GROMACS .gro file of N, CA and C in nm:
model
  243
    1UNK      N    1   0.083  -0.120   0.000
    1UNK     CA    2   0.000   0.000   0.000
    1UNK      C    3   0.086   0.125   0.000
    2UNK      N    4   0.209   0.113   0.050
    2UNK     CA    5   0.298   0.229   0.056
    2UNK      C    6   0.333   0.277  -0.085
    3UNK      N    7   0.356   0.183  -0.176
    3UNK     CA    8   0.393   0.224  -0.312
    3UNK      C    9   0.280   0.301  -0.380
    4UNK      N   10   0.155   0.260  -0.354
    4UNK     CA   11   0.042   0.333  -0.410
    4UNK      C   12   0.039   0.475  -0.355
    5UNK      N   13   0.063   0.488  -0.227
    5UNK     CA   14   0.061   0.620  -0.163
    5UNK      C   15   0.171   0.709  -0.218
    6UNK      N   16   0.290   0.652  -0.237
    6UNK     CA   17   0.401   0.729  -0.293
    6UNK      C   18   0.370   0.774  -0.435
    7UNK      N   19   0.315   0.683  -0.515
    7UNK     CA   20   0.282   0.717  -0.654
    7UNK      C   21   0.179   0.829  -0.660
    8UNK      N   22   0.077   0.820  -0.577
    8UNK     CA   23  -0.027   0.923  -0.576
    8UNK      C   24   0.030   1.055  -0.526
    9UNK      N   25   0.118   1.050  -0.426
    9UNK     CA   26   0.180   1.172  -0.375
    9UNK      C   27   0.268   1.239  -0.482
   10UNK      N   28   0.341   1.158  -0.558
   10UNK     CA   29   0.425   1.214  -0.664
   10UNK      C   30   0.340   1.279  -0.773
   11UNK      N   31   0.230   1.212  -0.809
   11UNK     CA   32   0.142   1.271  -0.910
   11UNK      C   33   0.076   1.398  -0.857
   12UNK      N   34   0.045   1.400  -0.729
   12UNK     CA   35  -0.012   1.522  -0.670
   12UNK      C   36   0.088   1.636  -0.675
   13UNK      N   37   0.214   1.607  -0.649
   13UNK     CA   38   0.319   1.708  -0.657
   13UNK      C   39   0.331   1.764  -0.799
   14UNK      N   40   0.330   1.675  -0.897
   14UNK     CA   41   0.335   1.720  -1.037
   14UNK      C   42   0.214   1.806  -1.069
   15UNK      N   43   0.099   1.769  -1.015
   15UNK     CA   44  -0.022   1.846  -1.042
   15UNK      C   45  -0.014   1.986  -0.980
   16UNK      N   46   0.040   1.995  -0.860
   16UNK     CA   47   0.055   2.126  -0.795
   16UNK      C   48   0.153   2.213  -0.873
   17UNK      N   49   0.264   2.154  -0.914
   17UNK     CA   50   0.361   2.230  -0.995
   17UNK      C   51   0.297   2.274  -1.126
   18UNK      N   52   0.219   2.184  -1.186
   18UNK     CA   53   0.150   2.218  -1.311
   18UNK      C   54   0.049   2.329  -1.291
   19UNK      N   55  -0.018   2.331  -1.177
   19UNK     CA   56  -0.115   2.437  -1.150
   19UNK      C   57  -0.043   2.570  -1.131
   20UNK      N   58   0.073   2.567  -1.065
   20UNK     CA   59   0.149   2.691  -1.045
   20UNK      C   60   0.199   2.745  -1.178
   21UNK      N   61   0.246   2.655  -1.264
   21UNK     CA   62   0.302   2.698  -1.393
   21UNK      C   63   0.196   2.707  -1.504
   22UNK      N   64   0.070   2.682  -1.467
   22UNK     CA   65  -0.042   2.693  -1.560
   22UNK      C   66  -0.030   2.596  -1.678
   23UNK      N   67  -0.007   2.469  -1.647
   23UNK     CA   68  -0.001   2.364  -1.749
   23UNK      C   69  -0.135   2.290  -1.751
   24UNK      N   70  -0.227   2.332  -1.832
   24UNK     CA   71  -0.359   2.270  -1.838
   24UNK      C   72  -0.357   2.123  -1.879
   25UNK      N   73  -0.295   2.089  -1.994
   25UNK     CA   74  -0.295   1.949  -2.039
   25UNK      C   75  -0.222   1.855  -1.942
   26UNK      N   76  -0.117   1.905  -1.878
   26UNK     CA   77  -0.043   1.822  -1.783
   26UNK      C   78  -0.133   1.787  -1.665
   27UNK      N   79  -0.207   1.885  -1.617
   27UNK     CA   80  -0.296   1.861  -1.503
   27UNK      C   81  -0.403   1.758  -1.539
   28UNK      N   82  -0.459   1.768  -1.659
   28UNK     CA   83  -0.561   1.671  -1.701
   28UNK      C   84  -0.503   1.530  -1.711
   29UNK      N   85  -0.383   1.519  -1.765
   29UNK     CA   86  -0.319   1.388  -1.777
   29UNK      C   87  -0.289   1.329  -1.639
   30UNK      N   88  -0.236   1.412  -1.551
   30UNK     CA   89  -0.203   1.364  -1.416
   30UNK      C   90  -0.330   1.323  -1.342
   31UNK      N   91  -0.436   1.399  -1.358
   31UNK     CA   92  -0.563   1.362  -1.293
   31UNK      C   93  -0.612   1.226  -1.341
   32UNK      N   94  -0.603   1.201  -1.471
   32UNK     CA   95  -0.648   1.072  -1.521
   32UNK      C   96  -0.559   0.959  -1.469
   33UNK      N   97  -0.428   0.983  -1.458
   33UNK     CA   98  -0.340   0.882  -1.400
   33UNK      C   99  -0.372   0.858  -1.252
   34UNK      N  100  -0.404   0.965  -1.180
   34UNK     CA  101  -0.438   0.950  -1.039
   34UNK      C  102  -0.565   0.867  -1.021
   35UNK      N  103  -0.664   0.893  -1.104
   35UNK     CA  104  -0.788   0.815  -1.097
   35UNK      C  105  -0.759   0.668  -1.127
   36UNK      N  106  -0.675   0.644  -1.227
   36UNK     CA  107  -0.638   0.507  -1.261
   36UNK      C  108  -0.563   0.440  -1.146
   37UNK      N  109  -0.469   0.510  -1.084
   37UNK     CA  110  -0.394   0.453  -0.973
   37UNK      C  111  -0.483   0.422  -0.853
   38UNK      N  112  -0.575   0.511  -0.823
   38UNK     CA  113  -0.667   0.487  -0.711
   38UNK      C  114  -0.754   0.364  -0.740
   39UNK      N  115  -0.803   0.353  -0.863
   39UNK     CA  116  -0.884   0.237  -0.900
   39UNK      C  117  -0.802   0.109  -0.888
   40UNK      N  118  -0.679   0.112  -0.936
   40UNK     CA  119  -0.593  -0.006  -0.926
   40UNK      C  120  -0.562  -0.042  -0.780
   41UNK      N  121  -0.542   0.059  -0.696
   41UNK     CA  122  -0.515   0.033  -0.555
   41UNK      C  123  -0.636  -0.033  -0.488
   42UNK      N  124  -0.755   0.014  -0.521
   42UNK     CA  125  -0.877  -0.046  -0.464
   42UNK      C  126  -0.893  -0.190  -0.511
   43UNK      N  127  -0.873  -0.213  -0.641
   43UNK     CA  128  -0.884  -0.349  -0.694
   43UNK      C  129  -0.779  -0.441  -0.632
   44UNK      N  130  -0.658  -0.391  -0.613
   44UNK     CA  131  -0.552  -0.471  -0.553
   44UNK      C  132  -0.587  -0.509  -0.409
   45UNK      N  133  -0.642  -0.415  -0.336
   45UNK     CA  134  -0.681  -0.443  -0.197
   45UNK      C  135  -0.792  -0.548  -0.191
   46UNK      N  136  -0.891  -0.536  -0.280
   46UNK     CA  137  -1.000  -0.634  -0.284
   46UNK      C  138  -0.945  -0.772  -0.320
   47UNK      N  139  -0.858  -0.778  -0.422
   47UNK     CA  140  -0.801  -0.905  -0.466
   47UNK      C  141  -0.720  -0.969  -0.354
   48UNK      N  142  -0.643  -0.889  -0.281
   48UNK     CA  143  -0.561  -0.942  -0.172
   48UNK      C  144  -0.649  -1.003  -0.062
   49UNK      N  145  -0.758  -0.935  -0.030
   49UNK     CA  146  -0.847  -0.987   0.075
   49UNK      C  147  -0.914  -1.117   0.031
   50UNK      N  148  -0.959  -1.123  -0.096
   50UNK     CA  149  -1.024  -1.246  -0.142
   50UNK      C  150  -0.923  -1.359  -0.152
   51UNK      N  151  -0.799  -1.326  -0.190
   51UNK     CA  152  -0.695  -1.428  -0.197
   51UNK      C  153  -0.668  -1.486  -0.058
   52UNK      N  154  -0.659  -1.400   0.041
   52UNK     CA  155  -0.636  -1.446   0.178
   52UNK      C  156  -0.752  -1.534   0.225
   53UNK      N  157  -0.873  -1.497   0.190
   53UNK     CA  158  -0.990  -1.575   0.230
   53UNK      C  159  -0.987  -1.713   0.163
   54UNK      N  160  -0.950  -1.716   0.033
   54UNK     CA  161  -0.942  -1.844  -0.038
   54UNK      C  162  -0.835  -1.934   0.024
   55UNK      N  163  -0.722  -1.875   0.061
   55UNK     CA  164  -0.615  -1.953   0.125
   55UNK      C  165  -0.664  -2.010   0.257
   56UNK      N  166  -0.737  -1.930   0.333
   56UNK     CA  167  -0.790  -1.975   0.461
   56UNK      C  168  -0.886  -2.092   0.442
   57UNK      N  169  -0.972  -2.085   0.342
   57UNK     CA  170  -1.067  -2.193   0.314
   57UNK      C  171  -0.993  -2.320   0.275
   58UNK      N  172  -0.891  -2.306   0.189
   58UNK     CA  173  -0.813  -2.422   0.147
   58UNK      C  174  -0.738  -2.485   0.265
   59UNK      N  175  -0.687  -2.403   0.355
   59UNK     CA  176  -0.620  -2.457   0.474
   59UNK      C  177  -0.717  -2.536   0.560
   60UNK      N  178  -0.839  -2.485   0.576
   60UNK     CA  179  -0.940  -2.557   0.654
   60UNK      C  180  -0.973  -2.692   0.590
   61UNK      N  181  -0.988  -2.692   0.457
   61UNK     CA  182  -1.018  -2.816   0.387
   61UNK      C  183  -0.903  -2.916   0.401
   62UNK      N  184  -0.781  -2.867   0.391
   62UNK     CA  185  -0.664  -2.954   0.405
   62UNK      C  186  -0.658  -3.015   0.545
   63UNK      N  187  -0.684  -2.933   0.646
   63UNK     CA  188  -0.684  -2.984   0.784
   63UNK      C  189  -0.790  -3.092   0.804
   64UNK      N  190  -0.908  -3.072   0.747
   64UNK     CA  191  -1.014  -3.172   0.757
   64UNK      C  192  -0.972  -3.303   0.690
   65UNK      N  193  -0.909  -3.290   0.572
   65UNK     CA  194  -0.864  -3.410   0.501
   65UNK      C  195  -0.755  -3.483   0.579
   66UNK      N  196  -0.665  -3.409   0.642
   66UNK     CA  197  -0.559  -3.472   0.720
   66UNK      C  198  -0.616  -3.543   0.843
   67UNK      N  199  -0.715  -3.483   0.907
   67UNK     CA  200  -0.779  -3.548   1.022
   67UNK      C  201  -0.851  -3.676   0.979
   68UNK      N  202  -0.920  -3.670   0.866
   68UNK     CA  203  -0.990  -3.788   0.814
   68UNK      C  204  -0.889  -3.898   0.780
   69UNK      N  205  -0.778  -3.859   0.720
   69UNK     CA  206  -0.674  -3.956   0.686
   69UNK      C  207  -0.618  -4.022   0.812
   70UNK      N  208  -0.598  -3.944   0.916
   70UNK     CA  209  -0.547  -3.996   1.042
   70UNK      C  210  -0.646  -4.097   1.103
   71UNK      N  211  -0.776  -4.063   1.099
   71UNK     CA  212  -0.878  -4.154   1.152
   71UNK      C  213  -0.881  -4.285   1.073
   72UNK      N  214  -0.871  -4.274   0.941
   72UNK     CA  215  -0.874  -4.395   0.858
   72UNK      C  216  -0.752  -4.483   0.885
   73UNK      N  217  -0.636  -4.422   0.905
   73UNK     CA  218  -0.516  -4.500   0.937
   73UNK      C  219  -0.531  -4.570   1.071
   74UNK      N  220  -0.589  -4.502   1.169
   74UNK     CA  221  -0.611  -4.563   1.300
   74UNK      C  222  -0.708  -4.681   1.290
   75UNK      N  223  -0.815  -4.666   1.210
   75UNK     CA  224  -0.910  -4.775   1.191
   75UNK      C  225  -0.843  -4.893   1.123
   76UNK      N  226  -0.760  -4.864   1.023
   76UNK     CA  227  -0.691  -4.972   0.952
   76UNK      C  228  -0.594  -5.043   1.045
   77UNK      N  229  -0.528  -4.969   1.133
   77UNK     CA  230  -0.434  -5.030   1.227
   77UNK      C  231  -0.509  -5.118   1.327
   78UNK      N  232  -0.627  -5.075   1.370
   78UNK     CA  233  -0.707  -5.155   1.464
   78UNK      C  234  -0.757  -5.283   1.398
   79UNK      N  235  -0.797  -5.274   1.271
   79UNK     CA  236  -0.846  -5.392   1.200
   79UNK      C  237  -0.733  -5.491   1.175
   80UNK      N  238  -0.613  -5.440   1.156
   80UNK     CA  239  -0.499  -5.528   1.130
   80UNK      C  240  -0.458  -5.607   1.254
   81UNK      N  241  -0.491  -5.557   1.371
   81UNK     CA  242  -0.454  -5.627   1.496
   81UNK      C  243  -0.538  -5.746   1.521
   0.00000   0.00000   0.00000
């Protein structure tokens, strides 16, 4: 998240300098890049959260499978005796 903040801060600085020097097209371009960066930052945050949730679900499923495997091995060992 820090890189997104730095990128937006740098674009804001360029926009302020452009406003002082009266660069109309530069300000419009920087604004469009800022909107794009903010949208990408939001999408990245959403994707990261869903990825973490998917990993958590897969870990739960793996733990259940390992427990079931352990139970089946114990049953097989008891039957072998």
